[in-house]
Amino acid sequence: MTDERLMSKKKPAYPISERLDVYLGQYNRKIEIPIFYDDLLRFSGSVVVYDNDDEDTLWVRVYYSDTERVEIDQSLKKVYSILHSDGSNRINPYLNVDAVDYCTFGNSKPFRIKIRNILNDNFTYFYVKKTDASRVYGLELEHMLSPYNLNFLVYKDTLIEEHIAGIPGDVFIKDFLPKCSESEKAQLAKEFVKFNERCMIRLLGDMRSYNYVIVPVIDFDHVVYQIRAIDFDQQCFEGKLKVYRPQFFKENYLMVELVRSKLQKHSVNQYKVEERSIVAKRILSSGNRIKKLREICKRDDISNKENIDLLKMQIYDLTLDINFKKCQKMGEILDLALDFVKRNYEGVSMRQIIERKF
């Protein structure tokens, strides 16, 4: 397991480049919204939000003056309509903003908005964050290369993300994992291997247990577990390759032990190959969209020289691909990593892929 020293103390937020801004508009990610992140910072006060065990969740529930609350509520309902419906105000009378929560932990410091349908009490969440190019690249790559589609909007310095439902990994490991059957634990081990591989391939870092969720799905007579990333702040920034492999975080120790106890080495290799093949197929099927994103990312500044130099040499040591040593941008490393996986899928036998270290 690793510790906090693997991670930079503070990751800076990177602005959206002109090329990325055009890309977002082309694929309907850039849409005008009636409220900005900074507007939500004008709260009058807050109270701590506790969980069912009376422990601090690191979220605070904020409140606004009466005059500002009316305008903020209407704007948040409009954002919900843009994100989930046709963007009109027709559904506003049936919506209520139940809560606006603010998280003081981590880089993004998001607002979590709880919207309830007053006709049937169904509710959902969405998040309001400061725009960061790393986060946007992470969301787009998750949308194209993972099994899950993502819905988000960008407007100037504000990012709107839909809520990803599931049990937070740390909560699942503590409260649910001990109650799982042996077959469920084996299936969880398989999913963690695939999740670990997917994060490394597309350079998504910092997948500690509280940065992903575990989603139980009923399939006929048993439960199937899926693992989904929920935090994309550490896309293509850190210099140490271990940061992009969830297995090296101490918070995931019990998941790693699950893999060791439930899966043979041959099975682990098999699941790695399966995930690489699936990602390669998604790269091919994404066509021009992922090609455009990769070209934009290759020219963008989303990390520092120290991290770039460290990561490119670590990946070169594993792959012996001389092209990694030539990289000057983090996006170039990402592009080569994705191309490496695609080339393996297209032209290398399964045995050769298994035997590769990267």
CSV table of C-alpha atoms in Angstrom, one decimal:
chain,number,residue,atom,x,y,z
A,1,MET,CA,0.0,0.0,0.0
A,2,THR,CA,1.0,3.6,-0.5
A,3,ASP,CA,0.6,6.8,1.5
A,4,GLU,CA,-0.1,10.5,1.0
A,5,ARG,CA,3.5,11.2,-0.1
A,6,LEU,CA,2.6,9.7,-3.5
A,7,MET,CA,0.3,12.6,-4.2
A,8,SER,CA,1.1,16.3,-4.7
A,9,LYS,CA,0.0,18.5,-1.8
A,10,LYS,CA,-2.1,20.7,-4.0
A,11,LYS,CA,-3.1,20.2,-7.7
A,12,PRO,CA,-3.8,23.5,-9.5
A,13,ALA,CA,-6.9,24.1,-11.6
A,14,TYR,CA,-6.1,24.4,-15.3
A,15,PRO,CA,-8.2,26.7,-17.5
A,16,ILE,CA,-10.2,25.4,-20.5
A,17,SER,CA,-8.1,26.1,-23.6
A,18,GLU,CA,-9.7,27.6,-26.7
A,19,ARG,CA,-9.5,24.3,-28.6
A,20,LEU,CA,-11.1,22.4,-25.7
A,21,ASP,CA,-13.8,25.1,-25.5
A,22,VAL,CA,-14.7,24.6,-29.2
A,23,TYR,CA,-14.7,20.8,-28.7
A,24,LEU,CA,-17.2,21.1,-25.8
A,25,GLY,CA,-19.5,23.2,-27.9
A,26,GLN,CA,-19.4,20.8,-30.8
A,27,TYR,CA,-20.5,17.9,-28.5
A,28,ASN,CA,-23.2,19.8,-26.6
A,29,ARG,CA,-21.2,20.0,-23.4
A,30,LYS,CA,-21.0,23.8,-23.5
A,31,ILE,CA,-24.4,25.3,-22.7
A,32,GLU,CA,-25.3,28.6,-21.1
A,33,ILE,CA,-26.6,28.2,-17.6
A,34,PRO,CA,-28.2,30.9,-15.3
A,35,ILE,CA,-25.9,30.5,-12.3
A,36,PHE,CA,-22.2,30.3,-11.6
A,37,TYR,CA,-20.2,28.5,-8.9
A,38,ASP,CA,-19.2,31.8,-7.3
A,39,ASP,CA,-22.9,32.8,-6.9
A,40,LEU,CA,-23.4,29.8,-4.6
A,41,LEU,CA,-20.5,31.0,-2.4
A,42,ARG,CA,-22.6,33.9,-1.2
A,43,PHE,CA,-24.3,31.9,1.5
A,44,SER,CA,-25.2,33.5,4.8
A,45,GLY,CA,-24.3,30.6,7.0
A,46,SER,CA,-24.1,26.8,7.3
A,47,VAL,CA,-24.6,23.8,9.5
A,48,VAL,CA,-22.6,20.6,9.6
A,49,VAL,CA,-24.1,17.5,7.9
A,50,TYR,CA,-23.9,14.3,9.9
A,51,ASP,CA,-24.4,10.8,8.7
A,52,ASN,CA,-26.7,8.2,10.3
A,53,ASP,CA,-23.9,7.3,12.8
A,54,ASP,CA,-23.6,11.0,13.8
A,55,GLU,CA,-20.2,11.3,12.1
A,56,ASP,CA,-19.1,14.5,10.3
A,57,THR,CA,-19.6,13.9,6.5
A,58,LEU,CA,-17.3,16.9,5.7
A,59,TRP,CA,-20.2,18.5,4.0
A,60,VAL,CA,-22.0,21.6,5.4
A,61,ARG,CA,-25.6,22.6,4.5
A,62,VAL,CA,-25.6,26.3,3.5
A,63,TYR,CA,-28.4,28.8,3.6
A,64,TYR,CA,-29.0,32.1,1.9
A,65,SER,CA,-30.8,35.3,2.6
A,66,ASP,CA,-34.5,35.3,1.7
A,67,THR,CA,-33.9,37.7,-1.3
A,68,GLU,CA,-31.1,35.6,-2.7
A,69,ARG,CA,-32.7,32.2,-2.0
A,70,VAL,CA,-35.6,32.9,-4.4
A,71,GLU,CA,-33.3,33.7,-7.3
A,72,ILE,CA,-30.9,30.8,-6.5
A,73,ASP,CA,-33.7,28.3,-6.3
A,74,GLN,CA,-35.1,29.3,-9.7
A,75,SER,CA,-31.7,29.2,-11.3
A,76,LEU,CA,-30.9,25.8,-9.8
A,77,LYS,CA,-34.2,24.4,-11.1
A,78,LYS,CA,-33.3,25.8,-14.5
A,79,VAL,CA,-30.0,24.0,-14.4
A,80,TYR,CA,-31.7,20.8,-13.5
A,81,SER,CA,-34.0,21.2,-16.5
A,82,ILE,CA,-31.1,21.8,-18.8
A,83,LEU,CA,-29.2,18.8,-17.4
A,84,HIS,CA,-32.0,16.3,-17.3
A,85,SER,CA,-34.9,17.6,-19.5
A,86,ASP,CA,-35.5,20.1,-22.4
A,87,GLY,CA,-34.2,23.2,-20.6
A,88,SER,CA,-37.7,24.8,-20.3
A,89,ASN,CA,-39.3,26.2,-17.2
A,90,ARG,CA,-42.4,24.0,-17.5
A,91,ILE,CA,-41.3,21.6,-14.8
A,92,ASN,CA,-40.3,24.3,-12.3
A,93,PRO,CA,-43.6,24.3,-10.4
A,94,TYR,CA,-43.1,20.6,-9.6
A,95,LEU,CA,-39.5,20.9,-8.3
A,96,ASN,CA,-38.2,21.9,-5.0
A,97,VAL,CA,-34.5,22.6,-4.0
A,98,ASP,CA,-34.4,20.6,-0.8
A,99,ALA,CA,-30.7,21.3,0.1
A,100,VAL,CA,-27.5,23.0,-1.1
A,101,ASP,CA,-24.5,21.3,0.5
A,102,TYR,CA,-20.9,22.5,0.3
A,103,CYS,CA,-17.8,20.3,0.7
A,104,THR,CA,-14.7,21.8,2.2
A,105,PHE,CA,-12.6,18.7,1.6
A,106,GLY,CA,-10.5,18.1,-1.5
A,107,ASN,CA,-9.6,20.2,-4.5
A,108,SER,CA,-12.9,20.8,-6.2
A,109,LYS,CA,-14.9,22.1,-3.2
A,110,PRO,CA,-18.2,21.2,-4.9
A,111,PHE,CA,-21.7,22.2,-4.1
A,112,ARG,CA,-24.2,19.3,-4.0
A,113,ILE,CA,-27.8,20.2,-5.0
A,114,LYS,CA,-30.7,18.1,-4.0
A,115,ILE,CA,-33.7,18.5,-6.2
A,116,ARG,CA,-37.1,16.9,-5.3
A,117,ASN,CA,-40.2,16.3,-7.4
A,118,ILE,CA,-43.0,17.5,-5.1
A,119,LEU,CA,-45.6,15.3,-6.8
A,120,ASN,CA,-44.0,12.0,-5.8
A,121,ASP,CA,-41.1,12.9,-3.5
A,122,ASN,CA,-38.5,11.4,-6.0
A,123,PHE,CA,-35.2,13.3,-5.7
A,124,THR,CA,-31.8,13.4,-7.4
A,125,TYR,CA,-28.6,15.3,-7.0
A,126,PHE,CA,-26.3,17.3,-9.2
A,127,TYR,CA,-23.0,19.0,-8.5
A,128,VAL,CA,-21.7,22.5,-9.2
A,129,LYS,CA,-17.9,22.9,-9.4
A,130,LYS,CA,-15.2,25.2,-10.6
A,131,THR,CA,-14.2,24.3,-14.2
A,132,ASP,CA,-10.8,22.5,-14.4
A,133,ALA,CA,-9.4,21.2,-17.7
A,134,SER,CA,-8.2,18.0,-16.0
A,135,ARG,CA,-11.6,17.3,-14.7
A,136,VAL,CA,-13.2,17.9,-18.1
A,137,TYR,CA,-10.7,15.5,-19.8
A,138,GLY,CA,-11.4,13.0,-17.1
A,139,LEU,CA,-15.2,13.2,-17.5
A,140,GLU,CA,-15.0,12.9,-21.3
A,141,LEU,CA,-12.6,9.9,-21.1
A,142,GLU,CA,-14.9,8.2,-18.6
A,143,HIS,CA,-17.8,8.8,-20.9
A,144,MET,CA,-16.0,7.2,-23.9
A,145,LEU,CA,-13.8,4.5,-22.4
A,146,SER,CA,-15.7,3.2,-19.4
A,147,PRO,CA,-19.0,1.1,-19.5
A,148,TYR,CA,-20.9,4.2,-18.3
A,149,ASN,CA,-22.1,7.4,-19.9
A,150,LEU,CA,-21.8,10.7,-18.2
A,151,ASN,CA,-23.8,13.8,-18.4
A,152,PHE,CA,-22.2,17.2,-17.6
A,153,LEU,CA,-22.2,20.8,-18.7
A,154,VAL,CA,-19.5,23.5,-18.9
A,155,TYR,CA,-20.2,27.2,-19.0
A,156,LYS,CA,-17.3,29.6,-18.5
A,157,ASP,CA,-15.8,28.9,-15.1
A,158,THR,CA,-18.6,26.6,-13.9
A,159,LEU,CA,-19.0,22.8,-14.3
A,160,ILE,CA,-22.2,21.0,-13.7
A,161,GLU,CA,-22.0,17.2,-13.1
A,162,GLU,CA,-24.8,14.7,-12.7
A,163,HIS,CA,-24.8,12.5,-9.6
A,164,ILE,CA,-23.3,9.0,-9.9
A,165,ALA,CA,-25.4,6.8,-7.7
A,166,GLY,CA,-23.8,4.0,-5.7
A,167,ILE,CA,-22.4,3.1,-2.3
A,168,PRO,CA,-19.2,5.0,-1.5
A,169,GLY,CA,-16.2,2.6,-1.7
A,170,ASP,CA,-15.1,3.3,1.9
A,171,VAL,CA,-18.6,2.8,3.3
A,172,PHE,CA,-19.0,-0.4,1.3
A,173,ILE,CA,-15.7,-1.8,2.4
A,174,LYS,CA,-16.5,-1.1,6.1
A,175,ASP,CA,-20.2,-2.0,6.3
A,176,PHE,CA,-21.2,-4.2,3.3
A,177,LEU,CA,-18.1,-6.2,2.3
A,178,PRO,CA,-18.1,-8.3,5.5
A,179,LYS,CA,-21.6,-9.4,4.7
A,180,CYS,CA,-21.0,-10.5,1.1
A,181,SER,CA,-21.1,-14.1,0.2
A,182,GLU,CA,-18.0,-15.9,-1.0
A,183,SER,CA,-19.2,-15.8,-4.6
A,184,GLU,CA,-20.0,-12.1,-4.3
A,185,LYS,CA,-16.5,-11.4,-3.0
A,186,ALA,CA,-15.0,-13.2,-6.0
A,187,GLN,CA,-17.1,-11.1,-8.3
A,188,LEU,CA,-16.0,-7.9,-6.5
A,189,ALA,CA,-12.4,-9.0,-6.8
A,190,LYS,CA,-12.8,-9.4,-10.6
A,191,GLU,CA,-14.4,-6.0,-10.9
A,192,PHE,CA,-11.6,-4.4,-8.9
A,193,VAL,CA,-9.0,-5.9,-11.2
A,194,LYS,CA,-10.8,-4.4,-14.2
A,195,PHE,CA,-11.3,-1.1,-12.5
A,196,ASN,CA,-7.6,-0.9,-11.6
A,197,GLU,CA,-6.6,-1.7,-15.2
A,198,ARG,CA,-9.0,0.9,-16.6
A,199,CYS,CA,-7.7,3.6,-14.4
A,200,MET,CA,-4.1,2.9,-15.3
A,201,ILE,CA,-4.8,2.8,-19.0
A,202,ARG,CA,-6.4,6.2,-19.2
A,203,LEU,CA,-4.3,7.8,-16.4
A,204,LEU,CA,-7.0,8.5,-13.9
A,205,GLY,CA,-5.4,9.0,-10.6
A,206,ASP,CA,-6.2,9.0,-6.9
A,207,MET,CA,-8.9,6.3,-6.8
A,208,ARG,CA,-8.9,6.0,-3.1
A,209,SER,CA,-12.0,4.2,-1.7
A,210,TYR,CA,-13.9,7.5,-1.2
A,211,ASN,CA,-13.4,8.5,-4.9
A,212,TYR,CA,-15.4,5.6,-6.4
A,213,VAL,CA,-18.7,4.0,-5.7
A,214,ILE,CA,-19.8,0.4,-5.8
A,215,VAL,CA,-23.1,-0.3,-7.5
A,216,PRO,CA,-25.1,-3.5,-6.7
A,217,VAL,CA,-27.2,-4.7,-9.6
A,218,ILE,CA,-29.8,-7.5,-9.3
A,219,ASP,CA,-29.1,-10.1,-12.1
A,220,PHE,CA,-31.7,-12.9,-12.0
A,221,ASP,CA,-31.0,-14.6,-8.7
A,222,HIS,CA,-27.8,-12.9,-7.6
A,223,VAL,CA,-26.2,-9.5,-7.2
A,224,VAL,CA,-23.6,-8.2,-9.5
A,225,TYR,CA,-21.3,-5.4,-8.3
A,226,GLN,CA,-19.9,-2.6,-10.5
A,227,ILE,CA,-17.2,-0.1,-9.6
A,228,ARG,CA,-17.5,3.5,-10.9
A,229,ALA,CA,-15.2,6.4,-10.5
A,230,ILE,CA,-16.9,9.6,-9.2
A,231,ASP,CA,-13.9,12.0,-8.9
A,232,PHE,CA,-11.9,13.1,-11.9
A,233,ASP,CA,-9.7,15.8,-10.5
A,234,GLN,CA,-6.6,13.7,-10.9
A,235,GLN,CA,-6.8,13.0,-14.6
A,236,CYS,CA,-3.3,13.1,-16.2
A,237,PHE,CA,-1.5,15.2,-13.5
A,238,GLU,CA,0.7,13.2,-11.1
A,239,GLY,CA,4.1,11.9,-12.1
A,240,LYS,CA,4.1,8.6,-10.2
A,241,LEU,CA,2.6,5.7,-12.1
A,242,LYS,CA,1.4,4.1,-8.9
A,243,VAL,CA,-1.0,7.0,-8.4
A,244,TYR,CA,-3.0,5.8,-11.4
A,245,ARG,CA,-3.3,2.2,-10.0
A,246,PRO,CA,-5.9,2.0,-7.2
A,247,GLN,CA,-4.3,-1.1,-5.8
A,248,PHE,CA,-1.5,1.0,-4.3
A,249,PHE,CA,-3.6,3.1,-2.0
A,250,LYS,CA,-3.9,1.9,1.6
A,251,GLU,CA,-7.6,2.7,1.6
A,252,ASN,CA,-8.1,-0.1,-0.9
A,253,TYR,CA,-6.1,-2.7,1.1
A,254,LEU,CA,-9.1,-5.0,1.7
A,255,MET,CA,-10.0,-4.9,-1.9
A,256,VAL,CA,-6.5,-5.9,-2.9
A,257,GLU,CA,-6.6,-8.7,-0.3
A,258,LEU,CA,-9.8,-9.9,-1.8
A,259,VAL,CA,-8.1,-10.2,-5.2
A,260,ARG,CA,-5.3,-12.2,-3.6
A,261,SER,CA,-7.5,-14.6,-1.8
A,262,LYS,CA,-10.2,-15.1,-4.5
A,263,LEU,CA,-8.4,-15.0,-7.8
A,264,GLN,CA,-5.5,-17.0,-9.2
A,265,LYS,CA,-2.8,-15.2,-11.1
A,266,HIS,CA,-4.0,-16.6,-14.5
A,267,SER,CA,-7.5,-15.2,-13.8
A,268,VAL,CA,-6.1,-11.8,-12.9
A,269,ASN,CA,-4.2,-11.8,-16.2
A,270,GLN,CA,-7.3,-12.9,-18.0
A,271,TYR,CA,-9.4,-10.0,-16.6
A,272,LYS,CA,-6.7,-7.5,-17.4
A,273,VAL,CA,-6.7,-8.6,-21.0
A,274,GLU,CA,-10.5,-8.5,-21.1
A,275,GLU,CA,-10.4,-4.9,-19.9
A,276,ARG,CA,-7.7,-3.8,-22.2
A,277,SER,CA,-9.5,-5.3,-25.1
A,278,ILE,CA,-12.8,-3.6,-24.2
A,279,VAL,CA,-11.0,-0.2,-23.8
A,280,ALA,CA,-9.4,-0.8,-27.2
A,281,LYS,CA,-12.7,-1.5,-28.8
A,282,ARG,CA,-14.2,1.7,-27.2
A,283,ILE,CA,-11.3,3.7,-28.5
A,284,LEU,CA,-12.0,2.4,-32.0
A,285,SER,CA,-15.7,2.8,-31.8
A,286,SER,CA,-15.4,6.4,-30.4
A,287,GLY,CA,-14.0,7.4,-33.8
A,288,ASN,CA,-13.4,11.1,-34.5
A,289,ARG,CA,-14.6,12.2,-31.1
A,290,ILE,CA,-11.8,10.6,-29.1
A,291,LYS,CA,-9.3,11.5,-31.8
A,292,LYS,CA,-10.2,15.2,-31.5
A,293,LEU,CA,-10.0,15.0,-27.7
A,294,ARG,CA,-6.6,13.4,-27.8
A,295,GLU,CA,-5.2,15.9,-30.3
A,296,ILE,CA,-6.4,18.8,-28.1
A,297,CYS,CA,-5.0,17.2,-24.9
A,298,LYS,CA,-1.6,16.7,-26.5
A,299,ARG,CA,-1.2,20.4,-26.9
A,300,ASP,CA,-2.7,21.4,-23.5
A,301,ASP,CA,-1.0,22.3,-20.3
A,302,ILE,CA,-2.5,20.1,-17.6
A,303,SER,CA,0.6,19.2,-15.5
A,304,ASN,CA,4.1,20.4,-14.7
A,305,LYS,CA,7.4,19.4,-16.2
A,306,GLU,CA,8.6,17.5,-13.2
A,307,ASN,CA,5.5,15.2,-13.3
A,308,ILE,CA,5.7,14.8,-17.0
A,309,ASP,CA,9.4,13.8,-17.0
A,310,LEU,CA,8.9,11.4,-14.1
A,311,LEU,CA,5.8,9.6,-15.6
A,312,LYS,CA,7.2,9.3,-19.1
A,313,MET,CA,10.3,7.6,-17.9
A,314,GLN,CA,8.4,5.2,-15.6
A,315,ILE,CA,6.1,4.2,-18.5
A,316,TYR,CA,9.1,3.8,-20.8
A,317,ASP,CA,10.8,1.5,-18.2
A,318,LEU,CA,7.7,-0.8,-18.4
A,319,THR,CA,7.0,-0.6,-22.2
A,320,LEU,CA,10.5,0.1,-23.7
A,321,ASP,CA,8.6,2.3,-26.2
A,322,ILE,CA,11.1,5.0,-27.0
A,323,ASN,CA,8.2,7.4,-28.0
A,324,PHE,CA,7.4,8.0,-24.3
A,325,LYS,CA,10.8,9.5,-23.7
A,326,LYS,CA,10.1,12.1,-26.4
A,327,CYS,CA,6.9,13.4,-24.7
A,328,GLN,CA,6.8,17.1,-23.6
A,329,LYS,CA,3.2,17.3,-22.6
A,330,MET,CA,1.1,15.1,-20.3
A,331,GLY,CA,-1.5,14.7,-23.1
A,332,GLU,CA,1.2,13.2,-25.3
A,333,ILE,CA,1.8,10.5,-22.7
A,334,LEU,CA,-2.0,9.8,-22.5
A,335,ASP,CA,-2.2,9.6,-26.3
A,336,LEU,CA,0.7,7.1,-26.5
A,337,ALA,CA,-0.8,5.0,-23.6
A,338,LEU,CA,-4.1,4.8,-25.4
A,339,ASP,CA,-2.4,4.0,-28.7
A,340,PHE,CA,-0.3,1.4,-27.1
A,341,VAL,CA,-3.4,-0.4,-25.8
A,342,LYS,CA,-5.1,-0.1,-29.3
A,343,ARG,CA,-2.0,-1.4,-31.1
A,344,ASN,CA,-1.8,-4.4,-28.8
A,345,TYR,CA,-5.4,-5.2,-29.4
A,346,GLU,CA,-5.1,-4.9,-33.2
A,347,GLY,CA,-1.8,-6.7,-33.7
A,348,VAL,CA,-0.5,-8.7,-30.7
A,349,SER,CA,-1.6,-12.1,-29.5
A,350,MET,CA,-3.3,-12.5,-26.1
A,351,ARG,CA,-0.3,-14.3,-24.7
A,352,GLN,CA,2.0,-11.4,-25.6
A,353,ILE,CA,-0.4,-8.9,-24.0
A,354,ILE,CA,-0.6,-10.9,-20.8
A,355,GLU,CA,3.2,-11.0,-20.5
A,356,ARG,CA,3.6,-7.3,-21.0
A,357,LYS,CA,4.0,-5.3,-17.7
A,358,PHE,CA,2.0,-2.3,-19.0
